[in-house]
PDB file of C-alpha atoms in Angstrom:
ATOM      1  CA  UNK A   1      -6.451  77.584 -83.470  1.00 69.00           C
ATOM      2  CA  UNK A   2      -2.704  77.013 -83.556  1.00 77.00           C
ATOM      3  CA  UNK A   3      -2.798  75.811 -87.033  1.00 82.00           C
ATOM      4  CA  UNK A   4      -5.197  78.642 -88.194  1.00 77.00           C
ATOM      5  CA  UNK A   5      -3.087  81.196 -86.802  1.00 77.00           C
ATOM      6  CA  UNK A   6       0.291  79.476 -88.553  1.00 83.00           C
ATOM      7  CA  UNK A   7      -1.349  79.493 -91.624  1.00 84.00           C
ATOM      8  CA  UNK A   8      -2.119  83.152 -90.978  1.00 81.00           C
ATOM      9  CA  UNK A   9       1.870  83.568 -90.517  1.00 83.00           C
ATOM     10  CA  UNK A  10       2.224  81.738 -93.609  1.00 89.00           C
ATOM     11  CA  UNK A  11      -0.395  83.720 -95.800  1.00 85.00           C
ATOM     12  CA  UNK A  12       0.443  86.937 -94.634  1.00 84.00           C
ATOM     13  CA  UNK A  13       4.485  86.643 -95.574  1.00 87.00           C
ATOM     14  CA  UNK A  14       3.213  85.624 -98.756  1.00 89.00           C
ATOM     15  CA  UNK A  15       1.234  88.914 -99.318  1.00 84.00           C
ATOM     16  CA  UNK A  16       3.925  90.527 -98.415  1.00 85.00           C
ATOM     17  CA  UNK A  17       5.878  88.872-101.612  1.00 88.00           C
ATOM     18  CA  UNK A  18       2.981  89.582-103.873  1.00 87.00           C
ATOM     19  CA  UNK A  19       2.241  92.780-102.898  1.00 82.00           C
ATOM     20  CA  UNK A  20       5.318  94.780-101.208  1.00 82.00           C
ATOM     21  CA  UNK A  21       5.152  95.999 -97.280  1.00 82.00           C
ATOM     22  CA  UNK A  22       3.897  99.354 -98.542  1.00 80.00           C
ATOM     23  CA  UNK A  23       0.434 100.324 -97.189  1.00 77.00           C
ATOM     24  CA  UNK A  24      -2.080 101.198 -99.858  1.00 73.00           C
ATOM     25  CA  UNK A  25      -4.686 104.062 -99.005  1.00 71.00           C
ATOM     26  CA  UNK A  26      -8.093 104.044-100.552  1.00 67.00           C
ATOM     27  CA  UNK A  27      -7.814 107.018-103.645  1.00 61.00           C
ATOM     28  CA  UNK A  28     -11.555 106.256-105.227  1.00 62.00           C
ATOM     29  CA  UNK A  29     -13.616 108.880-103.956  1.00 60.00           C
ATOM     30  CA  UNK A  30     -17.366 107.634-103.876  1.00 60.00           C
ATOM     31  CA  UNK A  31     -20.618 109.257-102.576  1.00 61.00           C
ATOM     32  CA  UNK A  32     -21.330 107.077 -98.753  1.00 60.00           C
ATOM     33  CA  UNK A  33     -17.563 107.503 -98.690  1.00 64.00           C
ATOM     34  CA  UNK A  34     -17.006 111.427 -98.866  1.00 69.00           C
ATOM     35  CA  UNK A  35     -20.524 112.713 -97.134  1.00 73.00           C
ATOM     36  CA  UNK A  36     -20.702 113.625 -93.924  1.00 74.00           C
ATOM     37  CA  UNK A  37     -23.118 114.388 -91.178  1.00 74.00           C
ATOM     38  CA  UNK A  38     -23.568 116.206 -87.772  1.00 76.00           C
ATOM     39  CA  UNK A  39     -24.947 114.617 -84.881  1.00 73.00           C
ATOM     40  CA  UNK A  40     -24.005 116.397 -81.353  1.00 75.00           C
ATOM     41  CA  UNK A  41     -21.672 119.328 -82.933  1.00 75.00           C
ATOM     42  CA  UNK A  42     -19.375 116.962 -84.353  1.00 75.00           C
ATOM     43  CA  UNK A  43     -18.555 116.034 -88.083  1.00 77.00           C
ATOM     44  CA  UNK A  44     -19.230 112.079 -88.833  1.00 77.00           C
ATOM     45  CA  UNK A  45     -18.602 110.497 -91.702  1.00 77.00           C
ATOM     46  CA  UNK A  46     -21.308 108.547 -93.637  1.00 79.00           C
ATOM     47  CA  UNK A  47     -19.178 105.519 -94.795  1.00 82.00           C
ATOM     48  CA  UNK A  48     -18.434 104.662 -90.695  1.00 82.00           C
ATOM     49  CA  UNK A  49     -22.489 104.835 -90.369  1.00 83.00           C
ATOM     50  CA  UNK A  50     -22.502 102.508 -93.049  1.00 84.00           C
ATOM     51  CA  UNK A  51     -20.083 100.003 -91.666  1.00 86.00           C
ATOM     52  CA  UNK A  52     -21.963 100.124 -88.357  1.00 87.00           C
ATOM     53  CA  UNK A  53     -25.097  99.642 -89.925  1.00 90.00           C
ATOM     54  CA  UNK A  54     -23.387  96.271 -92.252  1.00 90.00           C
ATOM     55  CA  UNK A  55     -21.776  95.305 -88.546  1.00 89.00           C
ATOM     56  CA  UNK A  56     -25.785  94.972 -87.518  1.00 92.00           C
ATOM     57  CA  UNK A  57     -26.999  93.861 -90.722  1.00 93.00           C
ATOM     58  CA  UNK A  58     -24.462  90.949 -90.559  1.00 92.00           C
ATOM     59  CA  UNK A  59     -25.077  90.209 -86.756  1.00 91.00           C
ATOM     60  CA  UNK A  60     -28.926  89.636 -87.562  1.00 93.00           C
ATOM     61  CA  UNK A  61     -28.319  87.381 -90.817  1.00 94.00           C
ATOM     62  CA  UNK A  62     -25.953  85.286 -88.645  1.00 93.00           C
ATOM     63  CA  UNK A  63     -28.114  84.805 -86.138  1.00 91.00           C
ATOM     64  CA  UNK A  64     -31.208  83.455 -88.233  1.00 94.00           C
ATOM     65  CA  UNK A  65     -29.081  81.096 -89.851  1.00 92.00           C
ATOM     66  CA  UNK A  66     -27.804  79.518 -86.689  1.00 90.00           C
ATOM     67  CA  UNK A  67     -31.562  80.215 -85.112  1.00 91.00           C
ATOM     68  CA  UNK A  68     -33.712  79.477 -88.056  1.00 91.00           C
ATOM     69  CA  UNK A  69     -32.246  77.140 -90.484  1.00 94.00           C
ATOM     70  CA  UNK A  70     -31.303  73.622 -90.598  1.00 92.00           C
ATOM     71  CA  UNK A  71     -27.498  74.237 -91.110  1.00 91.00           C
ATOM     72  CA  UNK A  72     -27.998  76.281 -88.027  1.00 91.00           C
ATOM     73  CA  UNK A  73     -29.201  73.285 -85.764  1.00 92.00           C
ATOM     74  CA  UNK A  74     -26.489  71.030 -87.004  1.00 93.00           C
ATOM     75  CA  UNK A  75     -24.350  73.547 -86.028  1.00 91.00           C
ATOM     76  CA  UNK A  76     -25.198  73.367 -82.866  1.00 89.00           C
ATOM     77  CA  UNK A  77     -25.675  70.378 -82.458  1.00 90.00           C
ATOM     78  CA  UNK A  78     -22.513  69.116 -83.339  1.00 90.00           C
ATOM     79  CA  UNK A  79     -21.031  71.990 -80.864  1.00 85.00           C
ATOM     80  CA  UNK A  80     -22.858  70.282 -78.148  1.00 85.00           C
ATOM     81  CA  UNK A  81     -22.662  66.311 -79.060  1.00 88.00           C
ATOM     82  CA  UNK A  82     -20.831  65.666 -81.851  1.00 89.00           C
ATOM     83  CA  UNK A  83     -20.818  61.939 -81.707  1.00 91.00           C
ATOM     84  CA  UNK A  84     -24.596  62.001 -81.829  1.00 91.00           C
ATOM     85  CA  UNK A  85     -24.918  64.246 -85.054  1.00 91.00           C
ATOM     86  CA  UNK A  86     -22.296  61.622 -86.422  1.00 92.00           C
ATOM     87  CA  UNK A  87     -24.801  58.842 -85.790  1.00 91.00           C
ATOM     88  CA  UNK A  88     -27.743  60.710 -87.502  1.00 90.00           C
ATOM     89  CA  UNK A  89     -25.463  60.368 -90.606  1.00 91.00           C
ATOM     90  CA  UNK A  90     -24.557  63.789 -90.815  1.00 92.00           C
ATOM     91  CA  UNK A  91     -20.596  64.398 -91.420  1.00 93.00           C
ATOM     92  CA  UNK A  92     -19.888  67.154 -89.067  1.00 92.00           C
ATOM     93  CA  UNK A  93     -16.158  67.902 -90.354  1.00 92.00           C
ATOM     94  CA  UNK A  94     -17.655  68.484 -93.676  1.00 94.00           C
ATOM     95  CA  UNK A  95     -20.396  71.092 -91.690  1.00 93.00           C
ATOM     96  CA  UNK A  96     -17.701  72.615 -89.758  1.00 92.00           C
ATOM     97  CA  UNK A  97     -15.458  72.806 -91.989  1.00 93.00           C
ATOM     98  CA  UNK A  98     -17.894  75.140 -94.590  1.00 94.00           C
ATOM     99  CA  UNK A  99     -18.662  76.990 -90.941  1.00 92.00           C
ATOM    100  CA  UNK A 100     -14.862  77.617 -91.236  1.00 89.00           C
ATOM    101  CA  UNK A 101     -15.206  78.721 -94.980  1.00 93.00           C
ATOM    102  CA  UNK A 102     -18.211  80.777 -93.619  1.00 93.00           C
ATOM    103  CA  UNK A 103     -16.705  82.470 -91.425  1.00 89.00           C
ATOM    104  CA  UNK A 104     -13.376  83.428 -93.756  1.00 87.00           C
ATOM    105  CA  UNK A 105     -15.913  85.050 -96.208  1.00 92.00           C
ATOM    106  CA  UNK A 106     -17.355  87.111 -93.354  1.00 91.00           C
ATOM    107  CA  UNK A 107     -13.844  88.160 -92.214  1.00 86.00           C
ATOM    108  CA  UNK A 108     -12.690  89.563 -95.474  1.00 86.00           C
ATOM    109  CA  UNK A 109     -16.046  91.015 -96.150  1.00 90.00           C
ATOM    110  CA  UNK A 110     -15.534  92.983 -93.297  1.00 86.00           C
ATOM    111  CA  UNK A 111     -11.505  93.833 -94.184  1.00 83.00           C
ATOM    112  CA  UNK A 112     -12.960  94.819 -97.640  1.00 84.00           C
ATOM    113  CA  UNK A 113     -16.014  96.915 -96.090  1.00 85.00           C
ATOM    114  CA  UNK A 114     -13.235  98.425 -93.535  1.00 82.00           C
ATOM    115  CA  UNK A 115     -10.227  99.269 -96.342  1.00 80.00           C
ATOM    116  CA  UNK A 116     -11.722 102.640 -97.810  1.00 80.00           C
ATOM    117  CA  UNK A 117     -11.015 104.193 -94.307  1.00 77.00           C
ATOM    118  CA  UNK A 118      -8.287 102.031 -92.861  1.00 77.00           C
ATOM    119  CA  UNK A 119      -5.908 101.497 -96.101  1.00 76.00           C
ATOM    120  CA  UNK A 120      -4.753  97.631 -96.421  1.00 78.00           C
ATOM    121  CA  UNK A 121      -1.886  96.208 -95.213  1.00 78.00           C
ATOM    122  CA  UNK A 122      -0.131  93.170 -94.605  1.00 77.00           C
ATOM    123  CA  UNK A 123      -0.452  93.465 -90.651  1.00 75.00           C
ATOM    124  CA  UNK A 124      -4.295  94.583 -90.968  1.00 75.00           C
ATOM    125  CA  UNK A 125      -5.421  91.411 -89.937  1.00 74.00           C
ATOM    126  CA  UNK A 126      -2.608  91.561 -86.444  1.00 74.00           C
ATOM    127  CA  UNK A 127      -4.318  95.265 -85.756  1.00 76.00           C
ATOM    128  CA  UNK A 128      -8.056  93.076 -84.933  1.00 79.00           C
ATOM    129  CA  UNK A 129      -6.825  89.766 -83.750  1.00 78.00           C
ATOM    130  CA  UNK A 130      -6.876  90.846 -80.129  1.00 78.00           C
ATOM    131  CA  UNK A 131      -9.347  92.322 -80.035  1.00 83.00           C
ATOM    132  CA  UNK A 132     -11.952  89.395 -81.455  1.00 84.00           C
ATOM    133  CA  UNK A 133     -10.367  86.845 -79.134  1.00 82.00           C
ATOM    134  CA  UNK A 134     -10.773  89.558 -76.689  1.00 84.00           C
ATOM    135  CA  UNK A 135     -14.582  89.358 -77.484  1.00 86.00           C
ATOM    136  CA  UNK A 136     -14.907  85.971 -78.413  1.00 86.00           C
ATOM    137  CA  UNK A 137     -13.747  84.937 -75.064  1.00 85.00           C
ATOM    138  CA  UNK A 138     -15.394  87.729 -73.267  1.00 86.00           C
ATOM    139  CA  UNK A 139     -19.141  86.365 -74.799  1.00 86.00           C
ATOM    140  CA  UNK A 140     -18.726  83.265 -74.064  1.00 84.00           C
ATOM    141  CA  UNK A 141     -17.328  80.221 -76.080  1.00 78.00           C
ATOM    142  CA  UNK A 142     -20.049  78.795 -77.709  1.00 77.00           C
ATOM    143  CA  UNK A 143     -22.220  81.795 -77.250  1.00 83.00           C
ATOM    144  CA  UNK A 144     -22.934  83.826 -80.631  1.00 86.00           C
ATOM    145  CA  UNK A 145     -25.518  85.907 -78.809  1.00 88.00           C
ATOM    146  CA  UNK A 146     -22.627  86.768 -76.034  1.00 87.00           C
ATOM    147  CA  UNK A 147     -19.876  87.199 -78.590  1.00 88.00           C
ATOM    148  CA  UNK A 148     -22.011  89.856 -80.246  1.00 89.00           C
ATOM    149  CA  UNK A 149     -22.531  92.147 -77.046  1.00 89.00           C
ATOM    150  CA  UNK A 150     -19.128  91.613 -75.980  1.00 88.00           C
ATOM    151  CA  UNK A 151     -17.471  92.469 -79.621  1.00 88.00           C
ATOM    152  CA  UNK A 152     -20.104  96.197 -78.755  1.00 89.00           C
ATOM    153  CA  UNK A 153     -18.631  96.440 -75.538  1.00 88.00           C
ATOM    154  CA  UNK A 154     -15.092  95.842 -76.425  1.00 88.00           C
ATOM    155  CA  UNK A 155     -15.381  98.659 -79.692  1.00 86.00           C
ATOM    156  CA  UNK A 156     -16.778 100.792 -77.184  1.00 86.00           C
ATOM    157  CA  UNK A 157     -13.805 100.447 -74.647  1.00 86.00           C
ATOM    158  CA  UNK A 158     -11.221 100.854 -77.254  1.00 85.00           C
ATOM    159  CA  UNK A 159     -13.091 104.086 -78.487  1.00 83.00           C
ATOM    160  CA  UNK A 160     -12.950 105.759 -75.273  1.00 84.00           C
ATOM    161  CA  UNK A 161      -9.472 104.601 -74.755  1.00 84.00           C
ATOM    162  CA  UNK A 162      -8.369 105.712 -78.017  1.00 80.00           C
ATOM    163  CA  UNK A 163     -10.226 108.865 -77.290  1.00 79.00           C
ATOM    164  CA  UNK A 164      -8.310 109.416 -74.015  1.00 79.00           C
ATOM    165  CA  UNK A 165      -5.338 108.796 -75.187  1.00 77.00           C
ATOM    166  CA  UNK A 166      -4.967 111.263 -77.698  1.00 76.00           C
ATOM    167  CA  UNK A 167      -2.283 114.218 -76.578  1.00 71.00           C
ATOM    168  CA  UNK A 168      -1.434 112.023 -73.654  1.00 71.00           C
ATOM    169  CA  UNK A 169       1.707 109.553 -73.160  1.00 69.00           C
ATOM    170  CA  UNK A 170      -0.465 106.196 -73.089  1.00 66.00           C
ATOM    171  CA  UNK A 171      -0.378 105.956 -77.211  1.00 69.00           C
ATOM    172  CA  UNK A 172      -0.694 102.077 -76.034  1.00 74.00           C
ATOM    173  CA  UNK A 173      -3.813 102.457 -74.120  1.00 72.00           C
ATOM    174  CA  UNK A 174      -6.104 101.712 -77.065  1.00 73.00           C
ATOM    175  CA  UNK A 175      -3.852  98.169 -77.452  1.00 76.00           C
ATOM    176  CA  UNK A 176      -3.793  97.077 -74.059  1.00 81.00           C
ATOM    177  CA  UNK A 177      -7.672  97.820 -73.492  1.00 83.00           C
ATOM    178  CA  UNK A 178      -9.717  94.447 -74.607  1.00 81.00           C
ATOM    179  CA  UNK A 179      -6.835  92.608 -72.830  1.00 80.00           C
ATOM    180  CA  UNK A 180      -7.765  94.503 -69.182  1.00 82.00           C
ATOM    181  CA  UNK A 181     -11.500  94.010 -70.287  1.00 81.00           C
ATOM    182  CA  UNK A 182     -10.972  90.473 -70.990  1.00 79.00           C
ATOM    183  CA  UNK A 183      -8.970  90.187 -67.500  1.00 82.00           C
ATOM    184  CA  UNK A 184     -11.451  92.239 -65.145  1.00 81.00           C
ATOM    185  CA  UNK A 185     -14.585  90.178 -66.645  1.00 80.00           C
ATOM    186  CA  UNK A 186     -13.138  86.296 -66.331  1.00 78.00           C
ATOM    187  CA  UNK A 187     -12.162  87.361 -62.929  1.00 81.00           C
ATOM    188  CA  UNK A 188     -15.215  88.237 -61.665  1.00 77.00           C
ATOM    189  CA  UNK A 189     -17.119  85.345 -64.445  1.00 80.00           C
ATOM    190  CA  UNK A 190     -14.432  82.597 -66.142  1.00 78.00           C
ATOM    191  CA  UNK A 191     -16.931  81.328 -68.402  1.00 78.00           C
ATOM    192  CA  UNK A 192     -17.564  84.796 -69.682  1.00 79.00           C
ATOM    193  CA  UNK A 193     -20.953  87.009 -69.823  1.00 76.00           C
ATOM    194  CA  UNK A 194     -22.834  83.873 -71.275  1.00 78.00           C
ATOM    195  CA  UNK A 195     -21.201  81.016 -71.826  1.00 72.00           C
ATOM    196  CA  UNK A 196     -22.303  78.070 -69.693  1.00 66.00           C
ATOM    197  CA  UNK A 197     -20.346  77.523 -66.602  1.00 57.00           C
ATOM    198  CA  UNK A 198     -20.682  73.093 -67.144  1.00 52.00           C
TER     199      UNK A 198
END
């Protein structure tokens, strides 16, 4: 995690070398991206359904491979025993190692799904960080099924927070909110809504 996260540092001053510090807004007007709808007197925009909507899409897909296929089992299998996978003759760095890749590919799918309405910048990445260890941790480590509710719950919290904060002092409230979450929830369950407690 250390490591990750240092090459993060590293990849991100980079960027910033390549591309400037300046923020660049999305300018390509497209259909999903300009319509909008109404649902309860209020204006939505289409694209946000359709990031939700890719949010679910990729929850289900990652679920059947870790539920259905035989990548999935090694996978968990080697989270539970590694030593025993190793002894079937199955090189687990190699597995976890394209899990890693795997996982990369997700995360800029999502940054790339996310820029038309949130511009890109170097510190992008920084804005979400908290918040995924925030659910991570919340779920469960080791639970996918947990880390999935707990990523709905936490959007949800900042939402209202954000919401709430608006014309008020707290302009940090939306920050600070996965953190208190993340707090309130180990207290009362340190393994998290469902991880194991072993």
């Amino acid at each position: 995690l250390v490591l990750t996260f240092g090459v993060s540092l590293i990849l991100v001053e980079l960027s910033k070398i390549i591309w400037s510090t300046t923020p660049y807004s999305w300018t390509e007007m497209f259909g999903v991206r300009e319509n909008f709808f109404m649902l309860f007197e209020q204006r939505f925009s289409t694209y946000r359904l359709f990031v939700i909507g890719m949010g679910f899409v990729l929850i289900i897909v990652i679920g059947l491979l870790l539920k259905r296929t035989r990548l999935g089992i090694i996978i968990r299998a080697g989270v539970e025993d590694r030593e025993m996978v190793q002894s079937l003759g199955i090189n687990v760095r190699a597995v976890f190692t394209l899990v890693f890749t795997l996982g990369c590919a997700v995360a800029a799918f999502g940054g790339a799904i996310a820029a038309p309405f949130l511009g890109a910048s170097p510190s992008l990445a920084n804005t979400y960080l908290l918040t995924a260890i925030a659910a991570v941790v919340l779920g469960g480590m080791g639970s996918y099924f947990g880390t999935a509710i707990a990523s709905l719950m936490v959007g949800m919290a900042v939402a209202v927070a954000q919401d709430a904060a608006i014309g008020t002092p707290f302009s940090v409230l939306p920050s600070i909110v996965p953190m208190l979450l993340l707090i309130l929830v180990l207290l009362l369950r340190p393994s998290g809504l469902f991880g194991s407690s072993r």
